[in-house]
Structure formats: structure tokens, C-alpha cells
């Protein structure tokens, strides 16, 4: 058995109990969790990735609070509504995993307010948290970070466990697909799981690069504002194919080579 295969947390296969569309969403979401872990962006059992259930606008899938990202499978995901009620969950036995309150509040806020968004990702990486504490925010000092030249910010006001916080989160995100939660972490969204993952991967890389450059104790090159703006526009949806369209099949092949149990 591969080292990452689900063992003590094994749950019954749900594929015959859900629609083909929901099952595919479950497989892709489980893959996203495995990839976030594979690329060093997980935080033990904390953080969440959610996806809207196809055909069920008031429901989304999210991880059970208690599983490591490397353990998550298509069948182990929970289906909840916008108020945090569990609509479907596997039998976890005596562990009886449920939903993390903070994760539900953050993710439900965006799913409720923005029907065009299918997937929401939130991370607590060292790089993302470090940049979230900087007054300068994310600098557009590399081609990759210029994709996020107009990134949104949300000021820290405590652990997000109250539903009253939802509107403020939505207002802070605005029309962007990425948000830096100050003194907290990173958040990306997408019309698809591949889009949201691609954004998170590149945002994380941007944060790491900024920290590396700022650590060298040398003056950084500032790119002219008009060049930053033009580069930013080159990353917008109307000028290119959707992000993740080519990446995702390759990433799934990578996971299948490492450990295909995410599909269970």
C-alpha cells in the first residue's frame, strides 16, 4: 500500500449514492487536497477547500475536520448547506468527524454571495502568512506576482467563527479571485477547482519569491506601473484560456502515479 493511502480512516465508497456530476466534483476536490499537501501548502488538519455541488446551488463539499489532506478521498468529503448543516457524511465510526466552524463561515460566505464561484481555497502557509503581515502587501516585482497586482485584502479581526463576518469577507474580496487575509493567510477562488488551485499555487510562489528577494538585503527593481498593468491584463480571463485547463489533467496523472486512493 502506498505510503499516503488512507488506512485507519477508510470509509465506504459513496460513488453509487451520488450523481455522476457530484462524484466527479468529489474526485477533483479530493485531488486538490492531495495536491495542496504535495506542494507543501497544508497545515495539519486545518484549512479548507470547498466546491459547490453541481445541481445543488445551496450545498457544497468540504473536508471532514480531523483528516490530514493526504488522507482525504472522494468518499470522505462532507456535504453541507450554507448554514453549516451536514447534508451527507460517511460513517467515520467512533471518530465521527464534523465541520470546522471557521472553515464553514469563510467558505459559506463566498458560496452564498457569488454563484459564479465554484471553488474556494484557504491556506496557512509560512510564506502566505508572512506576506499577510507586511504593510506593503504583495509586491508586483515578478511576472508571476503581477498576475495579482490588484489582489484584495481583508483586515484581521479575530478567528472567523461568527456568521456576521461573512459580508465583510465578501466585500473585501470584491470582484477579485484572490484575497490576502491580513495576519492570517491566503484565499483563492475559481469557477472550477483547477482555476482555484492554479491561482493558489501561483500566489504561494509569489509570496515565497517576495520573501526570498526581501531577505537578500539589496534594493529591489521596481517595474514601471504601466508594465505591471499590461502584464496584469495579460492574465485576465478575456485574453487567455481558463487557468488550470492544461495543468489539471497532468496533475491528476501525477497523483495517480503517486497514490490513486484519492479517487475512492
Coordinates of C-alpha atoms in Angstrom, one line a residue:
X1 CA 0.0 0.0 0.0
X2 CA 1.4 3.5 -0.9
X3 CA 2.6 5.5 2.0
X4 CA -0.1 8.1 1.6
X5 CA -3.0 5.6 1.2
X6 CA -6.0 6.0 3.5
X7 CA -5.7 3.4 6.3
X8 CA -7.4 3.8 9.7
X9 CA -9.7 6.5 8.2
X10 CA -11.1 4.3 5.4
X11 CA -14.8 5.0 4.7
X12 CA -17.3 3.3 2.5
X13 CA -17.3 4.2 -1.2
X14 CA -20.1 6.7 -2.0
X15 CA -19.9 6.7 -5.8
X16 CA -23.2 4.8 -6.2
X17 CA -25.0 7.1 -3.8
X18 CA -24.4 10.4 -5.5
X19 CA -24.9 11.8 -9.0
X20 CA -22.1 11.3 -11.6
X21 CA -21.6 15.1 -11.5
X22 CA -21.2 15.2 -7.8
X23 CA -18.9 12.2 -7.8
X24 CA -16.6 13.9 -10.4
X25 CA -16.6 17.0 -8.1
X26 CA -15.7 14.8 -5.2
X27 CA -12.8 13.3 -7.1
X28 CA -11.4 16.6 -8.2
X29 CA -11.8 18.1 -4.7
X30 CA -10.0 15.2 -3.1
X31 CA -7.3 15.6 -5.7
X32 CA -7.0 19.3 -4.8
X33 CA -6.5 18.4 -1.1
X34 CA -3.8 15.9 -2.1
X35 CA -2.1 18.5 -4.3
X36 CA -2.1 21.2 -1.7
X37 CA -0.4 18.8 0.6
X38 CA 2.0 17.6 -2.1
X39 CA 3.2 21.1 -2.8
X40 CA 3.7 21.9 0.8
X41 CA 0.7 24.2 1.4
X42 CA -1.2 22.1 4.1
X43 CA -1.4 22.8 7.8
X44 CA -2.1 19.5 9.6
X45 CA -5.9 19.2 9.7
X46 CA -6.5 22.9 9.4
X47 CA -7.7 25.0 6.4
X48 CA -10.2 24.0 3.8
X49 CA -11.0 23.7 0.1
X50 CA -14.7 23.7 -0.8
X51 CA -16.6 23.2 -4.1
X52 CA -20.2 23.8 -4.9
X53 CA -22.2 20.6 -5.5
X54 CA -23.3 20.5 -9.2
X55 CA -27.0 21.0 -9.5
X56 CA -27.4 21.9 -5.8
X57 CA -26.7 25.7 -5.5
X58 CA -27.2 25.8 -1.8
X59 CA -24.7 22.9 -1.0
X60 CA -21.0 22.5 -1.1
X61 CA -18.4 19.8 -0.3
X62 CA -15.7 20.3 2.3
X63 CA -13.2 18.3 4.3
X64 CA -14.1 16.5 7.5
X65 CA -12.3 18.2 10.4
X66 CA -9.8 15.6 11.6
X67 CA -8.3 14.2 8.4
X68 CA -4.9 15.1 7.1
X69 CA -5.0 16.3 3.5
X70 CA -3.1 13.3 2.4
X71 CA -5.9 11.1 3.7
X72 CA -8.8 12.8 2.0
X73 CA -10.7 10.8 -0.6
X74 CA -13.8 11.5 -2.7
X75 CA -16.0 9.5 -0.3
X76 CA -14.7 11.1 2.9
X77 CA -15.9 14.6 2.0
X78 CA -18.8 16.2 3.8
X79 CA -21.8 17.8 2.0
X80 CA -23.1 20.8 3.9
X81 CA -25.5 23.7 3.3
X82 CA -24.8 27.4 3.6
X83 CA -25.8 27.4 7.3
X84 CA -23.4 24.6 8.2
X85 CA -26.0 21.8 8.4
X86 CA -24.5 18.4 7.3
X87 CA -26.5 17.0 4.4
X88 CA -24.4 13.9 3.9
X89 CA -21.3 12.4 5.6
X90 CA -19.7 9.0 5.6
X91 CA -19.5 6.8 8.6
X92 CA -16.3 7.6 10.4
X93 CA -17.0 5.2 13.3
X94 CA -16.2 6.4 16.8
X95 CA -14.2 9.4 15.4
X96 CA -17.4 11.0 14.0
X97 CA -15.6 13.9 12.3
X98 CA -17.7 17.0 11.7
X99 CA -17.2 20.5 10.2
X100 CA -14.8 23.1 11.4
X101 CA -16.7 26.3 12.3
X102 CA -14.2 28.8 10.9
X103 CA -14.0 26.9 7.6
X104 CA -17.8 26.8 7.3
X105 CA -18.1 30.6 7.9
X106 CA -15.4 31.6 5.4
X107 CA -16.4 29.3 2.6
X108 CA -20.1 29.7 3.0
X109 CA -19.7 33.5 2.8
X110 CA -18.3 33.3 -0.7
X111 CA -20.5 30.4 -1.9
X112 CA -23.6 32.3 -0.8
X113 CA -22.7 35.6 -2.3
X114 CA -21.1 34.6 -5.6
X115 CA -22.9 31.8 -7.5
X116 CA -20.3 32.1 -10.3
X117 CA -17.6 30.8 -8.0
X118 CA -17.5 27.0 -7.6
X119 CA -14.3 26.5 -5.6
X120 CA -12.7 28.3 -2.6
X121 CA -9.3 27.6 -1.2
X122 CA -7.8 28.9 2.0
X123 CA -4.3 28.2 3.3
X124 CA -2.0 29.0 6.3
X125 CA 1.4 28.6 4.6
X126 CA 4.6 30.2 6.1
X127 CA 5.0 32.3 3.0
X128 CA 1.4 33.4 2.8
X129 CA 1.2 34.2 6.5
X130 CA 4.5 36.2 6.3
X131 CA 3.3 38.4 3.4
X132 CA 0.0 38.8 5.1
X133 CA 1.8 40.7 8.0
X134 CA 3.6 43.1 5.7
X135 CA 2.2 46.6 5.3
X136 CA 3.5 46.6 1.7
X137 CA 1.3 43.6 0.9
X138 CA 2.2 41.5 -2.1
X139 CA 4.6 43.4 -4.4
X140 CA 4.3 43.2 -8.2
X141 CA 8.0 42.5 -8.5
X142 CA 7.9 39.4 -10.6
X143 CA 5.9 38.4 -13.7
X144 CA 4.1 35.8 -11.6
X145 CA 3.1 38.3 -8.8
X146 CA 1.9 40.8 -11.4
X147 CA -0.9 38.4 -12.0
X148 CA -2.1 39.5 -8.6
X149 CA -1.3 43.2 -8.9
X150 CA -4.9 44.1 -7.9
X151 CA -5.2 41.5 -5.2
X152 CA -7.8 42.1 -2.4
X153 CA -7.0 42.4 1.3
X154 CA -9.1 41.8 4.5
X155 CA -8.0 43.2 7.8
X156 CA -7.7 40.7 10.7
X157 CA -10.5 40.9 13.3
X158 CA -10.1 37.6 15.1
X159 CA -10.9 34.0 14.3
X160 CA -13.7 33.9 11.8
X161 CA -16.4 31.9 13.7
X162 CA -19.4 34.3 13.5
X163 CA -21.7 34.4 10.5
X164 CA -21.9 38.1 11.0
X165 CA -18.4 38.2 9.5
X166 CA -19.4 36.8 6.2
X167 CA -20.5 40.0 4.4
X168 CA -17.2 41.8 5.3
X169 CA -15.3 38.9 3.7
X170 CA -17.3 39.1 0.6
X171 CA -16.9 42.9 0.4
X172 CA -13.2 42.6 0.8
X173 CA -12.9 40.0 -1.9
X174 CA -14.9 42.2 -4.3
X175 CA -14.5 41.1 -8.0
X176 CA -11.1 39.6 -7.5
X177 CA -10.3 35.9 -7.4
X178 CA -7.6 36.2 -4.7
X179 CA -7.6 37.6 -1.2
X180 CA -4.9 38.1 1.4
X181 CA -6.3 37.8 4.9
X182 CA -4.0 40.1 6.8
X183 CA -2.2 38.4 9.7
X184 CA -3.9 35.2 8.7
X185 CA -3.3 33.6 5.3
X186 CA -4.3 33.3 1.6
X187 CA -7.6 32.6 -0.2
X188 CA -8.3 32.0 -3.9
X189 CA -11.4 31.2 -5.8
X190 CA -12.3 29.9 -9.2
X191 CA -15.1 28.9 -11.5
X192 CA -13.5 25.5 -11.3
X193 CA -11.3 23.6 -9.0
X194 CA -8.4 23.7 -11.5
X195 CA -8.7 27.5 -11.7
X196 CA -8.7 27.9 -7.9
X197 CA -5.7 25.6 -7.5
X198 CA -3.7 27.3 -10.2
X199 CA -4.3 30.7 -8.5
X200 CA -3.2 29.4 -5.1
X201 CA -0.1 27.7 -6.5
X202 CA 1.0 30.9 -8.2
X203 CA 0.0 33.1 -5.3
X204 CA 2.1 31.0 -2.9
X205 CA 5.0 31.1 -5.4
X206 CA 4.7 34.9 -5.5
X207 CA 4.8 35.1 -1.7
X208 CA 7.8 32.8 -1.5
X209 CA 9.7 34.8 -4.1
X210 CA 9.0 38.1 -2.4
X211 CA 10.3 36.8 0.9
X212 CA 13.4 35.5 -0.8
X213 CA 14.1 38.7 -2.6
X214 CA 13.4 40.9 0.5
X215 CA 15.8 38.7 2.5
X216 CA 18.8 39.5 0.4
X217 CA 19.3 42.9 1.8
X218 CA 19.6 44.6 -1.6
X219 CA 17.4 47.2 -3.4
X220 CA 14.7 45.6 -5.4
X221 CA 14.0 46.6 -9.0
X222 CA 10.7 48.4 -9.4
X223 CA 8.8 47.6 -12.6
X224 CA 7.1 50.6 -14.2
X225 CA 3.4 50.9 -13.3
X226 CA 2.3 50.7 -17.0
X227 CA 4.2 47.5 -17.5
X228 CA 2.7 46.0 -14.3
X229 CA -0.8 47.0 -15.5
X230 CA -0.2 45.5 -19.0
X231 CA 1.1 42.3 -17.5
X232 CA -1.8 42.1 -15.1
X233 CA -4.2 42.4 -18.1
X234 CA -2.4 39.6 -19.9
X235 CA -3.5 37.3 -17.0
X236 CA -7.2 38.2 -17.2
X237 CA -9.9 35.7 -18.4
X238 CA -10.7 37.5 -21.7
X239 CA -7.2 37.2 -23.1
X240 CA -6.3 33.5 -22.4
X241 CA -7.7 30.0 -21.9
X242 CA -9.0 29.3 -18.3
X243 CA -6.2 28.7 -15.8
X244 CA -5.7 25.1 -14.9
X245 CA -7.2 23.8 -18.2
X246 CA -4.0 22.2 -19.3
X247 CA -2.4 21.8 -15.8
X248 CA -5.2 19.7 -14.2
X249 CA -5.1 16.5 -16.3
X250 CA -1.3 16.4 -15.8
X251 CA -1.6 17.0 -12.1
X252 CA -4.2 14.1 -11.9
X253 CA -1.7 11.9 -13.7
X254 CA 0.9 12.8 -11.2
X255 CA -1.4 11.9 -8.3
X256 CA -2.3 8.6 -10.0
X257 CA 1.4 7.7 -10.2
X258 CA 2.0 8.6 -6.5
X259 CA -1.2 7.2 -5.0
X260 CA -4.6 7.0 -6.7
X261 CA -6.6 6.4 -3.5
X262 CA -7.9 10.0 -3.7
X263 CA -10.4 8.6 -6.2
X264 CA -12.0 6.2 -3.7

